[in-house]
Amino acid sequence: MYETERRSRDYYEGRARWYDWANRIAALLRGVSGIRERRKAVRHLGLTPGDRVLEVSVGTGTNLPLIAEHVGPAGRLVGLDISPAMLARCRKKMRGEGLEVDLVEGEAAHLPFADRAFDAVFHHGGIAEFGDRRGAIAEMMRVAKPGAKVVVCDVGVPSDRKLGLTSRLLLKFQPIYDQPPPIDLIPRQAKDVRLSWFHGGAWYMIELVSP
Ligand SMILES: C[S@@+](CC[C@H](N)C(=O)[O-])C[C@H]1O[C@@H](n2cnc3c(N)ncnc32)[C@H](O)[C@@H]1O
């Protein structure tokens, strides 16, 4: 494991209890509904009932019920995360939701899944902190079936427009927002690559279709 990954895991191990609360407060400060923004990203996966979906860096699993709304009871949900504490919270939450999910401890740049195993692959938050972002994107594409959507989202602010006050403050106090969307790290075989912004312009969304 890279030093960056170890640090990130330790950070989330200590933060798991507060993670959902911190997210709610961040959404309030941005003046958006966190769940509505997450739903937007999930819609871009183009899911249909029965699909098998992987969320890389699933965290406490907030997106899983939103994915389940599309794939239904015949679908299969798989979540991977580097932090056992985040996975433990996710397991508890999913029990409360009555959702069956396979949760796997692992690292995004070395996914323990077969090639072309999933109908869609989702990542919502975390990649900006990864030590091997290129490897993680390549892995998401490897495990996606040909024609499957891969959606990668994280914090950031657009560099091609005038920024509002919130974005300027985020840039000043949270250096991670200064990282550009990792478009240049996407393998050239990827099809229909698109970039958009959501969460009030404080997150990017990269969509692509696996070749
Ligand atoms: C910002 S949270 C996002 C959680 C969830 N996807 C969400 O939308 O709320 C980032 C997650 O990435 C996980 N993580 C960090 N580095 C990782 C890595 N290299 N491989 C897999 N997961 C990682 C953390 O443990 C944490 O749960």
GROMACS .gro file of C-alpha atoms and ligand atoms in nm:
model
  238
    1MET     CA    1   0.000   0.000   0.000
    2TYR     CA    2   0.128   0.350  -0.084
    3GLU     CA    3   0.195   0.592   0.203
    4THR     CA    4  -0.083   0.817   0.065
    5GLU     CA    5  -0.333   0.529   0.086
    6ARG     CA    6  -0.227   0.441   0.439
    7ARG     CA    7  -0.272   0.803   0.547
    8SER     CA    8  -0.609   0.825   0.378
    9ARG     CA    9  -0.729   0.502   0.541
   10ASP     CA   10  -0.618   0.622   0.886
   11TYR     CA   11  -0.793   0.954   0.828
   12TYR     CA   12  -1.125   0.786   0.741
   13GLU     CA   13  -1.087   0.531   1.021
   14GLY     CA   14  -1.096   0.823   1.265
   15ARG     CA   15  -1.369   1.010   1.080
   16ALA     CA   16  -1.624   0.736   1.008
   17ARG     CA   17  -1.851   0.825   1.303
   18TRP     CA   18  -1.885   1.186   1.193
   19TYR     CA   19  -1.864   1.146   0.817
   20ASP     CA   20  -2.237   1.161   0.737
   21TRP     CA   21  -2.289   1.462   0.964
   22ALA     CA   22  -1.994   1.648   0.811
   23ASN     CA   23  -2.140   1.582   0.464
   24ARG     CA   24  -2.481   1.718   0.564
   25ILE     CA   25  -2.323   2.035   0.700
   26ALA     CA   26  -2.107   2.079   0.386
   27ALA     CA   27  -2.419   2.049   0.165
   28LEU     CA   28  -2.600   2.307   0.380
   29LEU     CA   29  -2.308   2.549   0.346
   30ARG     CA   30  -2.309   2.503  -0.031
   31GLY     CA   31  -2.685   2.562  -0.032
   32VAL     CA   32  -2.766   2.236  -0.211
   33SER     CA   33  -2.942   1.913  -0.123
   34GLY     CA   34  -2.671   1.649  -0.091
   35ILE     CA   35  -2.912   1.368  -0.180
   36ARG     CA   36  -3.049   1.551  -0.486
   37GLU     CA   37  -2.693   1.607  -0.615
   38ARG     CA   38  -2.601   1.242  -0.554
   39ARG     CA   39  -2.917   1.134  -0.739
   40LYS     CA   40  -2.804   1.345  -1.036
   41ALA     CA   41  -2.472   1.160  -1.055
   42VAL     CA   42  -2.637   0.819  -1.012
   43ARG     CA   43  -2.877   0.898  -1.299
   44HIS     CA   44  -2.573   0.936  -1.529
   45LEU     CA   45  -2.490   0.568  -1.474
   46GLY     CA   46  -2.780   0.481  -1.707
   47LEU     CA   47  -2.886   0.188  -1.487
   48THR     CA   48  -3.157  -0.066  -1.565
   49PRO     CA   49  -3.325  -0.325  -1.341
   50GLY     CA   50  -3.105  -0.625  -1.269
   51ASP     CA   51  -2.773  -0.441  -1.325
   52ARG     CA   52  -2.464  -0.533  -1.127
   53VAL     CA   53  -2.304  -0.211  -1.000
   54LEU     CA   54  -1.975  -0.138  -0.824
   55GLU     CA   55  -1.915   0.171  -0.612
   56VAL     CA   56  -1.543   0.229  -0.558
   57SER     CA   57  -1.475   0.407  -0.225
   58VAL     CA   58  -1.827   0.340  -0.110
   59GLY     CA   59  -1.770   0.504   0.230
   60THR     CA   60  -2.077   0.484   0.456
   61GLY     CA   61  -2.292   0.381   0.156
   62THR     CA   62  -2.509   0.693   0.115
   63ASN     CA   63  -2.531   0.635  -0.263
   64LEU     CA   64  -2.629   0.268  -0.247
   65PRO     CA   65  -3.003   0.315  -0.179
   66LEU     CA   66  -3.012   0.564  -0.470
   67ILE     CA   67  -2.850   0.305  -0.698
   68ALA     CA   68  -3.089   0.038  -0.567
   69GLU     CA   69  -3.385   0.253  -0.679
   70HIS     CA   70  -3.271   0.190  -1.039
   71VAL     CA   71  -3.150  -0.172  -1.032
   72GLY     CA   72  -3.433  -0.309  -0.815
   73PRO     CA   73  -3.432  -0.635  -0.621
   74ALA     CA   74  -3.281  -0.831  -0.912
   75GLY     CA   75  -2.979  -0.598  -0.920
   76ARG     CA   76  -2.654  -0.657  -0.738
   77LEU     CA   77  -2.469  -0.388  -0.539
   78VAL     CA   78  -2.101  -0.416  -0.458
   79GLY     CA   79  -1.909  -0.156  -0.254
   80LEU     CA   80  -1.534  -0.137  -0.205
   81ASP     CA   81  -1.345   0.082   0.041
   82ILE     CA   82  -1.002   0.100   0.198
   83SER     CA   83  -1.137   0.182   0.547
   84PRO     CA   84  -1.286  -0.096   0.763
   85ALA     CA   85  -1.455   0.165   0.986
   86MET     CA   86  -1.635   0.326   0.688
   87LEU     CA   87  -1.740  -0.021   0.569
   88ALA     CA   88  -1.870  -0.108   0.917
   89ARG     CA   89  -2.092   0.202   0.916
   90CYS     CA   90  -2.204   0.121   0.565
   91ARG     CA   91  -2.299  -0.234   0.668
   92LYS     CA   92  -2.505  -0.101   0.959
   93LYS     CA   93  -2.680   0.159   0.741
   94MET     CA   94  -2.765  -0.095   0.471
   95ARG     CA   95  -2.911  -0.333   0.732
   96GLY     CA   96  -3.134  -0.045   0.841
   97GLU     CA   97  -3.235   0.011   0.477
   98GLY     CA   98  -3.303  -0.362   0.428
   99LEU     CA   99  -3.056  -0.362   0.136
  100GLU     CA  100  -2.837  -0.655   0.046
  101VAL     CA  101  -2.489  -0.535  -0.051
  102ASP     CA  102  -2.152  -0.707  -0.095
  103LEU     CA  103  -1.889  -0.498   0.086
  104VAL     CA  104  -1.522  -0.555   0.016
  105GLU     CA  105  -1.215  -0.404   0.183
  106GLY     CA  106  -0.968  -0.308  -0.088
  107GLU     CA  107  -0.775  -0.042  -0.274
  108ALA     CA  108  -0.905   0.142  -0.579
  109ALA     CA  109  -0.593   0.095  -0.793
  110HIS     CA  110  -0.597  -0.283  -0.736
  111LEU     CA  111  -0.961  -0.390  -0.760
  112PRO     CA  112  -1.016  -0.754  -0.660
  113PHE     CA  113  -1.270  -0.818  -0.938
  114ALA     CA  114  -1.262  -0.993  -1.274
  115ASP     CA  115  -1.241  -0.800  -1.602
  116ARG     CA  116  -1.577  -0.682  -1.739
  117ALA     CA  117  -1.768  -0.784  -1.424
  118PHE     CA  118  -2.000  -0.482  -1.383
  119ASP     CA  119  -2.278  -0.310  -1.578
  120ALA     CA  120  -2.174   0.025  -1.426
  121VAL     CA  121  -1.898   0.160  -1.201
  122PHE     CA  122  -1.940   0.461  -0.974
  123HIS     CA  123  -1.696   0.671  -0.777
  124HIS     CA  124  -1.820   0.967  -0.573
  125GLY     CA  125  -1.551   1.132  -0.364
  126GLY     CA  126  -1.198   1.034  -0.269
  127ILE     CA  127  -0.998   1.011  -0.591
  128ALA     CA  128  -0.836   1.354  -0.539
  129GLU     CA  129  -0.655   1.199  -0.242
  130PHE     CA  130  -0.547   0.876  -0.413
  131GLY     CA  131  -0.175   0.811  -0.466
  132ASP     CA  132  -0.244   0.636  -0.798
  133ARG     CA  133  -0.536   0.814  -0.965
  134ARG     CA  134  -0.441   0.691  -1.313
  135GLY     CA  135  -0.435   0.331  -1.185
  136ALA     CA  136  -0.773   0.371  -1.014
  137ILE     CA  137  -0.942   0.500  -1.332
  138ALA     CA  138  -0.784   0.222  -1.540
  139GLU     CA  139  -0.912  -0.033  -1.289
  140MET     CA  140  -1.267   0.109  -1.296
  141MET     CA  141  -1.259   0.073  -1.674
  142ARG     CA  142  -1.113  -0.279  -1.659
  143VAL     CA  143  -1.393  -0.414  -1.439
  144ALA     CA  144  -1.670  -0.243  -1.642
  145LYS     CA  145  -1.835  -0.438  -1.923
  146PRO     CA  146  -1.789  -0.303  -2.277
  147GLY     CA  147  -2.045  -0.025  -2.322
  148ALA     CA  148  -2.089   0.021  -1.946
  149LYS     CA  149  -2.089   0.370  -1.794
  150VAL     CA  150  -1.815   0.472  -1.554
  151VAL     CA  151  -1.888   0.788  -1.353
  152VAL     CA  152  -1.611   0.950  -1.147
  153CYS     CA  153  -1.691   1.250  -0.925
  154ASP     CA  154  -1.496   1.448  -0.671
  155VAL     CA  155  -1.444   1.793  -0.527
  156GLY     CA  156  -1.302   2.070  -0.743
  157VAL     CA  157  -1.394   2.404  -0.895
  158PRO     CA  158  -1.411   2.494  -1.263
  159SER     CA  159  -1.117   2.693  -1.399
  160ASP     CA  160  -1.301   2.832  -1.705
  161ARG     CA  161  -1.549   3.067  -1.534
  162LYS     CA  162  -1.583   3.334  -1.270
  163LEU     CA  163  -1.609   3.174  -0.926
  164GLY     CA  164  -1.872   3.254  -0.664
  165LEU     CA  165  -1.783   3.331  -0.304
  166THR     CA  166  -1.823   2.971  -0.180
  167SER     CA  167  -1.588   2.835  -0.446
  168ARG     CA  168  -1.331   3.105  -0.374
  169LEU     CA  169  -1.343   3.024  -0.002
  170LEU     CA  170  -1.314   2.650  -0.072
  171LEU     CA  171  -1.006   2.714  -0.285
  172LYS     CA  172  -0.849   2.930  -0.018
  173PHE     CA  173  -0.909   2.701   0.278
  174GLN     CA  174  -0.921   2.354   0.119
  175PRO     CA  175  -0.626   2.313  -0.121
  176ILE     CA  176  -0.770   1.984  -0.251
  177TYR     CA  177  -1.029   2.188  -0.448
  178ASP     CA  178  -0.742   2.325  -0.658
  179GLN     CA  179  -0.684   1.986  -0.819
  180PRO     CA  180  -0.820   1.975  -1.175
  181PRO     CA  181  -1.054   1.694  -1.283
  182PRO     CA  182  -0.831   1.400  -1.388
  183ILE     CA  183  -0.940   1.406  -1.753
  184ASP     CA  184  -0.578   1.368  -1.868
  185LEU     CA  185  -0.549   1.039  -1.676
  186ILE     CA  186  -0.830   0.867  -1.866
  187PRO     CA  187  -0.710   0.592  -2.102
  188ARG     CA  188  -0.755   0.702  -2.463
  189GLN     CA  189  -0.971   0.396  -2.538
  190ALA     CA  190  -1.250   0.545  -2.323
  191LYS     CA  191  -1.551   0.657  -2.527
  192ASP     CA  192  -1.787   0.956  -2.491
  193VAL     CA  193  -1.587   1.128  -2.217
  194ARG     CA  194  -1.782   1.420  -2.067
  195LEU     CA  195  -1.714   1.667  -1.790
  196SER     CA  196  -1.979   1.858  -1.595
  197TRP     CA  197  -2.016   2.026  -1.256
  198PHE     CA  198  -2.266   1.973  -0.974
  199HIS     CA  199  -2.298   2.007  -0.593
  200GLY     CA  200  -2.335   2.381  -0.654
  201GLY     CA  201  -2.027   2.394  -0.882
  202ALA     CA  202  -1.799   2.250  -0.611
  203TRP     CA  203  -1.773   1.897  -0.760
  204TYR     CA  204  -1.692   1.768  -1.107
  205MET     CA  205  -1.847   1.467  -1.275
  206ILE     CA  206  -1.657   1.275  -1.542
  207GLU     CA  207  -1.863   1.028  -1.741
  208LEU     CA  208  -1.724   0.779  -1.987
  209VAL     CA  209  -1.826   0.464  -2.166
  210SER     CA  210  -1.602   0.162  -2.132
  211PRO     CA  211  -1.474   0.039  -2.474
  212LIG     C1  212  -1.507   1.135   0.051
  212LIG     S1  213  -1.538   0.966   0.098
  212LIG     C2  214  -1.664   0.919  -0.017
  212LIG     C3  215  -1.756   0.813   0.034
  212LIG     C4  216  -1.881   0.786  -0.050
  212LIG     N1  217  -1.850   0.746  -0.184
  212LIG     C5  218  -1.974   0.905  -0.053
  212LIG     O1  219  -2.014   0.949  -0.163
  212LIG     O2  220  -2.014   0.953   0.055
  212LIG     C6  221  -1.393   0.887   0.035
  212LIG     C7  222  -1.382   0.738   0.065
  212LIG     O3  223  -1.270   0.688  -0.009
  212LIG     C8  224  -1.207   0.587   0.067
  212LIG     N2  225  -1.071   0.570   0.013
  212LIG     C9  226  -0.967   0.656   0.027
  212LIG     N3  227  -0.861   0.610  -0.042
  212LIG    C10  228  -0.900   0.493  -0.102
  212LIG    C11  229  -0.836   0.401  -0.189
  212LIG     N4  230  -0.711   0.421  -0.229
  212LIG     N5  231  -0.905   0.293  -0.232
  212LIG    C12  232  -1.034   0.275  -0.193
  212LIG     N6  233  -1.101   0.360  -0.112
  212LIG    C13  234  -1.034   0.468  -0.067
  212LIG    C14  235  -1.216   0.639   0.210
  212LIG     O4  236  -1.199   0.538   0.305
  212LIG    C15  237  -1.355   0.701   0.211
  212LIG     O5  238  -1.453   0.609   0.255
   0.00000   0.00000   0.00000
